[in-house]
Backbone as JSON, one array per atom type, in Angstrom:
{
  "sequence": "IEEVCSRQLCTGCGVCASVEPERFQMGDALEYGRRPFLVEQPAKESGLGLQCCPGASLEHTFDPSDPELEQELVSGWGPVYDVWEGFATDDAIRLAGSSGGAATALALYCIEQGGMSGVLHTGARQDAVHLNESVYSTSRKELLDRTGSRYAPASPCDGLHFIEQAAGPSVF",
  "N": [[-106.66, 134.4, -83.86], [-109.02, 135.65, -84.65], [-109.73, 132.6, -85.63], [-108.85, 130.71, -83.74], [-111.25, 131.26, -81.92], [-113.04, 130.9, -83.79], [-112.84, 127.61, -84.08], [-113.68, 127.17, -81.77], [-111.66, 126.99, -79.73], [-111.01, 129.2, -77.92], [-109.93, 129.71, -74.41], [-111.15, 132.16, -73.19], [-109.45, 133.17, -71.86], [-108.29, 135.89, -72.02], [-105.82, 136.76, -72.7], [-105.21, 137.82, -75.28], [-106.47, 139.98, -75.12], [-105.19, 141.59, -73.32], [-102.74, 141.92, -74.14], [-102.5, 142.89, -77.23], [-104.57, 145.29, -77.0], [-104.82, 147.52, -78.63], [-106.21, 146.45, -80.47], [-108.01, 143.98, -79.36], [-110.89, 143.24, -77.44], [-112.57, 142.39, -74.37], [-115.45, 140.09, -74.16], [-118.62, 139.19, -73.75], [-120.26, 136.52, -75.17], [-122.62, 134.87, -75.33], [-123.45, 132.3, -76.23], [-121.0, 131.25, -75.64], [-119.28, 132.32, -74.08], [-116.94, 133.77, -71.99], [-114.91, 136.16, -74.95], [-112.64, 137.7, -77.01], [-113.35, 140.25, -78.72], [-112.84, 142.27, -82.0], [-111.79, 145.59, -81.49], [-113.24, 148.95, -82.09], [-112.41, 150.38, -85.48], [-109.73, 148.38, -85.43], [-106.1, 147.78, -84.58], [-103.37, 146.16, -86.82], [-102.92, 143.15, -86.41], [-100.56, 141.76, -84.55], [-99.69, 139.77, -83.78], [-98.43, 138.65, -81.01], [-100.95, 138.4, -79.13], [-101.69, 136.11, -80.38], [-99.28, 134.15, -79.72], [-99.38, 134.03, -77.51], [-101.95, 132.49, -76.48], [-103.37, 130.05, -75.2], [-105.31, 128.71, -76.51], [-104.23, 128.21, -78.9], [-101.78, 127.6, -78.5], [-100.83, 125.25, -76.19], [-98.1, 124.65, -74.52], [-95.79, 122.32, -72.16], [-92.22, 121.65, -70.56], [-91.53, 118.76, -68.38], [-89.9, 116.41, -66.47], [-91.24, 113.07, -66.69], [-91.23, 111.18, -65.06], [-90.18, 112.14, -63.21], [-89.42, 111.46, -59.52], [-90.87, 113.4, -57.45], [-93.1, 114.02, -58.8], [-96.67, 114.1, -58.59], [-97.94, 111.23, -59.35], [-100.27, 110.09, -60.42], [-102.11, 111.73, -61.07], [-100.5, 113.56, -63.68], [-101.21, 111.99, -65.89], [-103.87, 113.5, -66.47], [-103.76, 115.95, -65.77], [-100.91, 116.97, -65.88], [-97.85, 117.83, -65.07], [-98.13, 117.78, -61.67], [-97.63, 118.71, -58.07], [-97.86, 118.8, -55.72], [-100.63, 118.46, -54.06], [-103.03, 120.57, -52.07], [-105.07, 120.94, -49.02], [-107.24, 123.27, -47.55], [-108.82, 126.06, -45.31], [-109.71, 128.94, -44.47], [-109.15, 130.84, -41.59], [-109.41, 132.47, -40.55], [-112.68, 134.28, -39.73], [-114.98, 136.01, -40.97], [-113.52, 136.0, -43.62], [-112.83, 133.1, -44.31], [-115.93, 132.35, -44.56], [-117.14, 134.1, -46.21], [-116.12, 133.79, -48.19], [-115.11, 131.65, -51.23], [-114.95, 128.13, -51.47], [-114.24, 128.01, -48.53], [-112.44, 129.95, -48.53], [-109.79, 130.2, -48.55], [-108.27, 131.05, -50.94], [-108.91, 133.37, -50.55], [-107.41, 134.55, -48.54], [-105.22, 133.47, -48.55], [-104.23, 135.46, -50.47], [-104.68, 137.92, -49.17], [-102.64, 137.68, -47.66], [-100.19, 138.13, -48.28], [-100.7, 140.6, -49.33], [-100.59, 142.0, -46.82], [-98.55, 140.92, -45.1], [-96.67, 140.49, -46.61], [-95.65, 142.06, -48.64], [-96.62, 142.89, -50.69], [-98.55, 144.93, -53.53], [-101.09, 144.77, -54.52], [-103.44, 142.75, -55.49], [-104.59, 140.63, -58.28], [-107.68, 139.74, -59.67], [-111.05, 137.97, -59.89], [-114.1, 139.75, -59.81], [-117.1, 140.5, -59.23], [-119.34, 142.11, -61.8], [-120.0, 145.86, -61.59], [-122.27, 146.79, -62.89], [-123.82, 144.61, -62.9], [-124.05, 141.98, -61.81], [-124.5, 139.42, -61.92], [-122.1, 138.79, -63.81], [-118.8, 138.69, -64.23], [-115.67, 140.4, -63.42], [-112.23, 141.6, -63.98], [-110.52, 142.39, -61.28], [-108.48, 144.79, -59.59], [-107.22, 144.29, -55.85], [-106.75, 146.15, -53.39], [-106.51, 145.77, -50.56], [-108.13, 144.76, -47.51], [-110.42, 145.21, -47.29], [-111.33, 145.71, -49.41], [-110.64, 142.94, -50.97], [-112.04, 141.81, -49.52], [-114.94, 142.66, -49.74], [-114.45, 141.71, -52.78], [-114.77, 139.08, -52.89], [-115.82, 135.11, -52.72], [-117.68, 132.91, -54.7], [-118.0, 132.38, -58.12], [-120.43, 131.89, -60.69], [-119.83, 132.14, -63.84], [-118.3, 132.86, -66.62], [-115.14, 133.79, -66.85], [-112.08, 136.42, -67.64], [-109.1, 136.26, -66.42], [-106.97, 136.75, -67.49], [-107.25, 139.49, -68.95], [-106.78, 141.45, -67.18], [-104.05, 141.83, -66.77], [-102.72, 145.15, -66.99], [-103.07, 145.74, -64.81], [-101.13, 144.9, -63.07], [-99.06, 145.35, -64.24], [-98.97, 148.46, -63.93], [-98.97, 148.11, -61.25], [-97.32, 149.66, -58.12], [-95.29, 147.92, -57.2], [-94.77, 144.09, -56.47], [-96.99, 141.88, -57.34], [-99.84, 139.37, -56.58], [-101.51, 137.35, -58.49]],
  "CA": [[-106.94, 134.95, -82.83], [-109.98, 135.1, -84.88], [-109.79, 130.92, -86.22], [-108.98, 130.06, -82.72], [-112.32, 131.13, -81.13], [-113.72, 130.26, -84.71], [-112.74, 126.88, -83.71], [-113.86, 126.93, -80.61], [-110.53, 126.79, -78.98], [-110.91, 129.97, -76.69], [-110.7, 129.54, -73.38], [-111.38, 133.22, -72.72], [-108.71, 134.05, -70.44], [-108.23, 137.82, -71.98], [-104.67, 137.03, -72.14], [-104.68, 138.12, -76.33], [-106.89, 141.66, -75.15], [-104.25, 142.24, -72.33], [-101.0, 142.81, -74.98], [-102.75, 143.81, -78.32], [-105.22, 146.06, -76.36], [-105.26, 148.31, -79.48], [-106.88, 145.28, -81.22], [-108.96, 143.45, -78.74], [-111.14, 143.94, -75.88], [-112.88, 140.95, -73.92], [-116.58, 140.49, -73.99], [-119.11, 138.08, -73.28], [-120.51, 135.86, -76.11], [-123.94, 133.81, -74.35], [-123.37, 130.72, -76.43], [-119.63, 130.51, -75.77], [-118.53, 132.95, -72.72], [-115.59, 135.67, -72.41], [-114.27, 135.76, -75.82], [-112.08, 138.75, -77.16], [-113.8, 140.9, -80.14], [-112.19, 143.08, -82.16], [-112.23, 146.75, -80.97], [-113.84, 149.78, -83.43], [-111.03, 150.47, -86.14], [-108.21, 147.68, -84.93], [-104.9, 147.99, -85.53], [-103.29, 145.32, -87.23], [-102.67, 141.75, -85.62], [-99.24, 141.63, -84.44], [-99.38, 137.92, -83.43], [-98.17, 138.48, -79.63], [-101.85, 137.42, -78.26], [-101.63, 134.45, -80.79], [-97.88, 133.84, -79.39], [-99.78, 133.62, -75.39], [-102.58, 132.24, -76.73], [-103.79, 128.63, -74.88], [-106.03, 128.04, -77.24], [-103.48, 127.98, -80.52], [-100.69, 126.35, -77.67], [-100.28, 125.01, -74.83], [-97.03, 123.45, -73.72], [-94.49, 122.87, -71.28], [-91.83, 120.02, -70.24], [-90.87, 117.87, -67.7], [-89.75, 115.19, -66.95], [-92.88, 112.2, -66.31], [-90.44, 110.21, -64.38], [-89.58, 112.64, -61.56], [-90.09, 110.87, -58.44], [-91.54, 114.63, -56.95], [-94.94, 114.49, -58.97], [-98.19, 113.4, -58.11], [-97.65, 110.27, -60.77], [-101.78, 109.79, -60.63], [-102.46, 112.98, -61.77], [-99.84, 113.31, -64.5], [-102.21, 112.13, -67.65], [-104.88, 114.55, -66.64], [-103.52, 117.54, -64.87], [-99.97, 117.55, -66.1], [-96.66, 117.88, -63.42], [-98.71, 118.3, -60.11], [-96.0, 118.07, -57.61], [-98.59, 118.76, -54.23], [-102.28, 118.97, -53.73], [-103.37, 121.24, -50.45], [-106.53, 121.35, -48.95], [-107.47, 124.04, -46.0], [-109.39, 127.2, -45.46], [-109.17, 130.62, -43.66], [-108.81, 130.73, -39.9], [-110.48, 134.78, -40.18], [-114.45, 134.11, -39.79], [-115.23, 136.72, -42.21], [-112.9, 135.15, -45.06], [-114.0, 131.69, -44.61], [-117.41, 132.97, -44.44], [-117.36, 135.23, -47.04], [-115.3, 133.18, -49.58], [-115.46, 130.59, -52.32], [-114.05, 127.11, -50.67], [-113.46, 128.36, -47.36], [-111.89, 131.84, -47.73], [-107.9, 129.74, -48.53], [-107.4, 131.79, -51.79], [-108.33, 134.91, -50.06], [-106.43, 134.7, -46.64], [-103.51, 133.65, -48.87], [-104.07, 136.98, -50.97], [-104.56, 139.22, -48.17], [-101.64, 137.5, -46.35], [-99.25, 138.64, -49.41], [-100.48, 142.14, -49.65], [-100.62, 142.46, -45.26], [-97.3, 140.53, -44.61], [-95.53, 139.9, -47.86], [-94.98, 143.5, -49.17], [-97.47, 142.91, -52.37], [-99.34, 145.08, -54.22], [-102.29, 143.93, -54.22], [-104.25, 141.04, -56.28], [-105.21, 141.0, -59.77], [-108.26, 138.62, -59.22], [-112.11, 138.23, -60.35], [-115.09, 139.81, -58.72], [-118.88, 141.01, -59.53], [-119.6, 143.62, -62.22], [-120.73, 146.75, -61.0], [-123.68, 146.97, -63.68], [-124.35, 143.4, -63.76], [-123.48, 141.2, -61.22], [-124.41, 138.3, -61.97], [-121.39, 138.47, -64.83], [-117.48, 138.99, -63.87], [-114.63, 141.06, -64.28], [-111.17, 141.32, -63.5], [-110.38, 143.55, -60.75], [-107.08, 144.62, -58.68], [-107.85, 144.62, -55.14], [-105.09, 146.58, -52.16], [-106.94, 146.18, -49.15], [-109.01, 143.88, -47.25], [-112.14, 145.97, -47.36], [-111.63, 145.3, -51.25], [-110.79, 141.73, -51.45], [-113.64, 141.07, -49.03], [-115.9, 143.09, -51.17], [-115.48, 141.19, -53.67], [-114.89, 137.72, -52.79], [-116.83, 134.75, -53.14], [-118.36, 131.99, -55.55], [-118.57, 132.99, -59.41], [-120.26, 131.01, -61.85], [-119.53, 133.07, -64.87], [-117.16, 133.03, -67.46], [-113.77, 134.9, -66.29], [-110.91, 136.43, -68.4], [-108.52, 137.32, -65.66], [-105.4, 137.72, -68.18], [-107.25, 140.97, -69.39], [-106.4, 142.64, -66.65], [-102.76, 142.13, -66.56], [-102.25, 145.94, -66.96], [-103.5, 146.33, -63.31], [-100.05, 144.29, -62.2], [-98.43, 146.21, -65.13], [-99.14, 149.74, -63.57], [-99.18, 148.57, -59.65], [-96.07, 149.68, -57.69], [-94.78, 146.54, -56.9], [-94.95, 142.75, -57.05], [-98.83, 141.7, -57.43], [-100.22, 138.49, -56.69], [-102.11, 136.59, -59.61]],
  "C": [[-108.17, 134.61, -83.27], [-110.14, 133.39, -85.37], [-109.55, 130.47, -84.72], [-110.13, 130.09, -81.9], [-113.47, 131.28, -82.71], [-114.13, 128.65, -84.59], [-113.55, 126.25, -82.04], [-112.68, 126.51, -79.05], [-109.77, 127.71, -77.85], [-110.71, 129.88, -75.12], [-110.94, 131.1, -72.57], [-110.9, 133.83, -71.62], [-108.28, 135.43, -70.66], [-106.94, 137.7, -72.3], [-104.19, 137.94, -73.85], [-104.69, 140.04, -76.26], [-106.03, 142.47, -74.43], [-102.65, 142.48, -73.55], [-101.48, 143.12, -76.28], [-103.96, 144.38, -77.48], [-106.01, 147.09, -77.74], [-105.92, 147.13, -80.91], [-107.88, 144.54, -80.85], [-109.41, 143.75, -77.44], [-112.25, 142.68, -75.75], [-114.54, 141.48, -73.71], [-117.48, 139.13, -73.87], [-120.03, 137.5, -74.31], [-121.09, 134.81, -75.56], [-123.7, 132.47, -75.02], [-121.87, 130.42, -75.83], [-118.84, 130.52, -74.34], [-118.03, 133.71, -73.02], [-115.29, 134.97, -73.82], [-113.67, 137.51, -76.46], [-112.3, 139.27, -79.31], [-112.64, 142.15, -80.68], [-112.75, 144.82, -81.59], [-112.61, 147.65, -82.89], [-112.36, 150.13, -84.07], [-109.5, 149.39, -85.31], [-106.91, 148.08, -85.88], [-104.74, 145.97, -85.48], [-102.63, 143.97, -86.35], [-101.11, 142.19, -85.61], [-98.76, 140.69, -84.35], [-98.78, 137.79, -82.11], [-99.65, 137.67, -79.15], [-102.09, 136.04, -79.04], [-100.61, 133.51, -80.39], [-98.0, 133.3, -77.91], [-101.09, 133.01, -75.9], [-102.91, 130.44, -76.12], [-104.37, 127.99, -75.94], [-105.6, 127.64, -78.64], [-102.42, 126.81, -79.96], [-100.31, 125.89, -76.85], [-98.6, 123.88, -74.64], [-96.08, 123.51, -72.35], [-93.68, 121.14, -71.49], [-91.56, 119.76, -69.37], [-90.45, 116.64, -67.6], [-91.05, 113.97, -65.88], [-92.34, 111.59, -65.36], [-89.92, 110.92, -62.88], [-90.56, 112.73, -60.46], [-90.95, 111.94, -57.68], [-93.11, 114.62, -57.11], [-95.61, 113.44, -58.64], [-98.38, 112.42, -59.53], [-99.65, 110.39, -61.57], [-102.77, 110.69, -61.03], [-101.68, 113.56, -62.82], [-100.76, 113.32, -65.71], [-103.51, 113.24, -67.6], [-104.82, 115.9, -66.51], [-102.04, 118.19, -65.64], [-99.18, 117.63, -64.6], [-97.24, 118.93, -62.41], [-97.55, 117.87, -59.11], [-96.76, 117.99, -56.13], [-99.9, 119.29, -54.64], [-102.68, 119.23, -52.31], [-104.6, 121.64, -50.65], [-106.1, 122.18, -47.16], [-108.7, 124.75, -46.35], [-108.84, 128.27, -44.52], [-109.27, 130.46, -42.62], [-109.82, 132.09, -40.01], [-112.03, 134.0, -40.32], [-114.92, 134.64, -41.13], [-114.68, 136.25, -43.18], [-113.64, 133.96, -45.19], [-115.54, 131.62, -45.0], [-118.04, 133.35, -45.75], [-116.81, 134.48, -48.56], [-115.8, 132.15, -50.27], [-114.46, 129.04, -51.5], [-113.61, 127.24, -49.25], [-112.67, 129.28, -47.08], [-110.25, 131.15, -48.21], [-107.66, 131.08, -49.57], [-107.46, 133.52, -51.29], [-107.69, 135.35, -49.09], [-105.06, 134.71, -47.49], [-103.06, 134.96, -49.15], [-103.63, 138.06, -49.68], [-103.38, 138.71, -47.33], [-100.06, 138.52, -47.2], [-99.37, 139.74, -49.14], [-100.14, 142.9, -47.72], [-99.02, 142.25, -44.77], [-95.76, 140.37, -45.08], [-95.04, 140.8, -48.62], [-95.88, 143.48, -51.06], [-98.41, 144.08, -52.12], [-100.25, 145.63, -53.77], [-102.45, 142.72, -55.14], [-104.92, 141.4, -57.57], [-106.28, 139.12, -59.37], [-109.48, 138.8, -60.14], [-113.11, 138.65, -59.1], [-116.75, 139.75, -59.79], [-118.5, 142.03, -60.43], [-120.14, 144.51, -61.36], [-122.18, 146.65, -61.48], [-124.23, 145.87, -64.04], [-123.67, 142.12, -63.01], [-123.41, 140.05, -60.87], [-123.12, 137.28, -63.37], [-120.13, 138.8, -64.21], [-116.97, 139.87, -64.66], [-113.8, 141.26, -63.55], [-110.81, 143.07, -62.83], [-109.29, 143.13, -59.92], [-107.45, 145.54, -57.15], [-106.11, 145.08, -53.93], [-105.19, 146.12, -51.08], [-107.98, 144.88, -48.85], [-110.16, 144.14, -47.39], [-112.22, 145.3, -48.68], [-111.77, 143.75, -51.49], [-112.19, 141.04, -50.07], [-114.98, 141.68, -49.35], [-116.4, 142.42, -52.29], [-115.04, 139.49, -54.25], [-116.02, 136.89, -52.83], [-117.06, 134.25, -54.43], [-118.79, 132.86, -57.17], [-118.88, 131.97, -60.23], [-120.94, 131.85, -62.85], [-118.51, 133.05, -65.51], [-116.54, 134.33, -66.74], [-112.58, 135.07, -67.19], [-110.07, 137.16, -67.25], [-107.27, 137.82, -65.94], [-105.55, 139.08, -68.77], [-107.49, 141.94, -68.9], [-105.0, 142.86, -66.03], [-101.83, 143.63, -66.26], [-102.45, 146.76, -65.79], [-101.49, 145.73, -62.42], [-98.69, 144.96, -62.64], [-98.36, 147.59, -64.47], [-98.66, 149.64, -62.15], [-96.57, 149.28, -58.77], [-95.01, 149.0, -57.07], [-94.83, 145.45, -57.13], [-96.35, 142.96, -56.15], [-98.76, 140.15, -56.93], [-101.57, 138.02, -57.66], [-102.69, 135.69, -59.39]]
}
């Protein structure tokens, strides 16, 4: 993981800190964004973080001739099957949310109608609102309090423990 960071291949996702919390914690590196840092008295690296790290290896297999694929997007984005456009019909969500609140509206639907326990997403840090933190929302109020555009690096995977601890399925 340290080599991935030194080669500037780290995406700042936080998955290494999620699977090896006794070794890594996410923090802000002003010149690079979010990065994993060794905790005080770190455990020996297990290798699990590196196995999950998209900066170390990112692979997927798909049939490039699949007629369902959006062929003009494959070279730049990989296997894309659909691109949708929309916005929330709830004015409170549409006006507060980023890009029309579509993600917030879908997440709220999953909680209220789909039986999901909550949503792991990015919100403003309470102590420094210009920075981000991973949060777990379980209600409309929490989602609306934490919605909106975020123009700072985020590490959404460092909150995967919220999903592990949830009473049921969650939205990510």
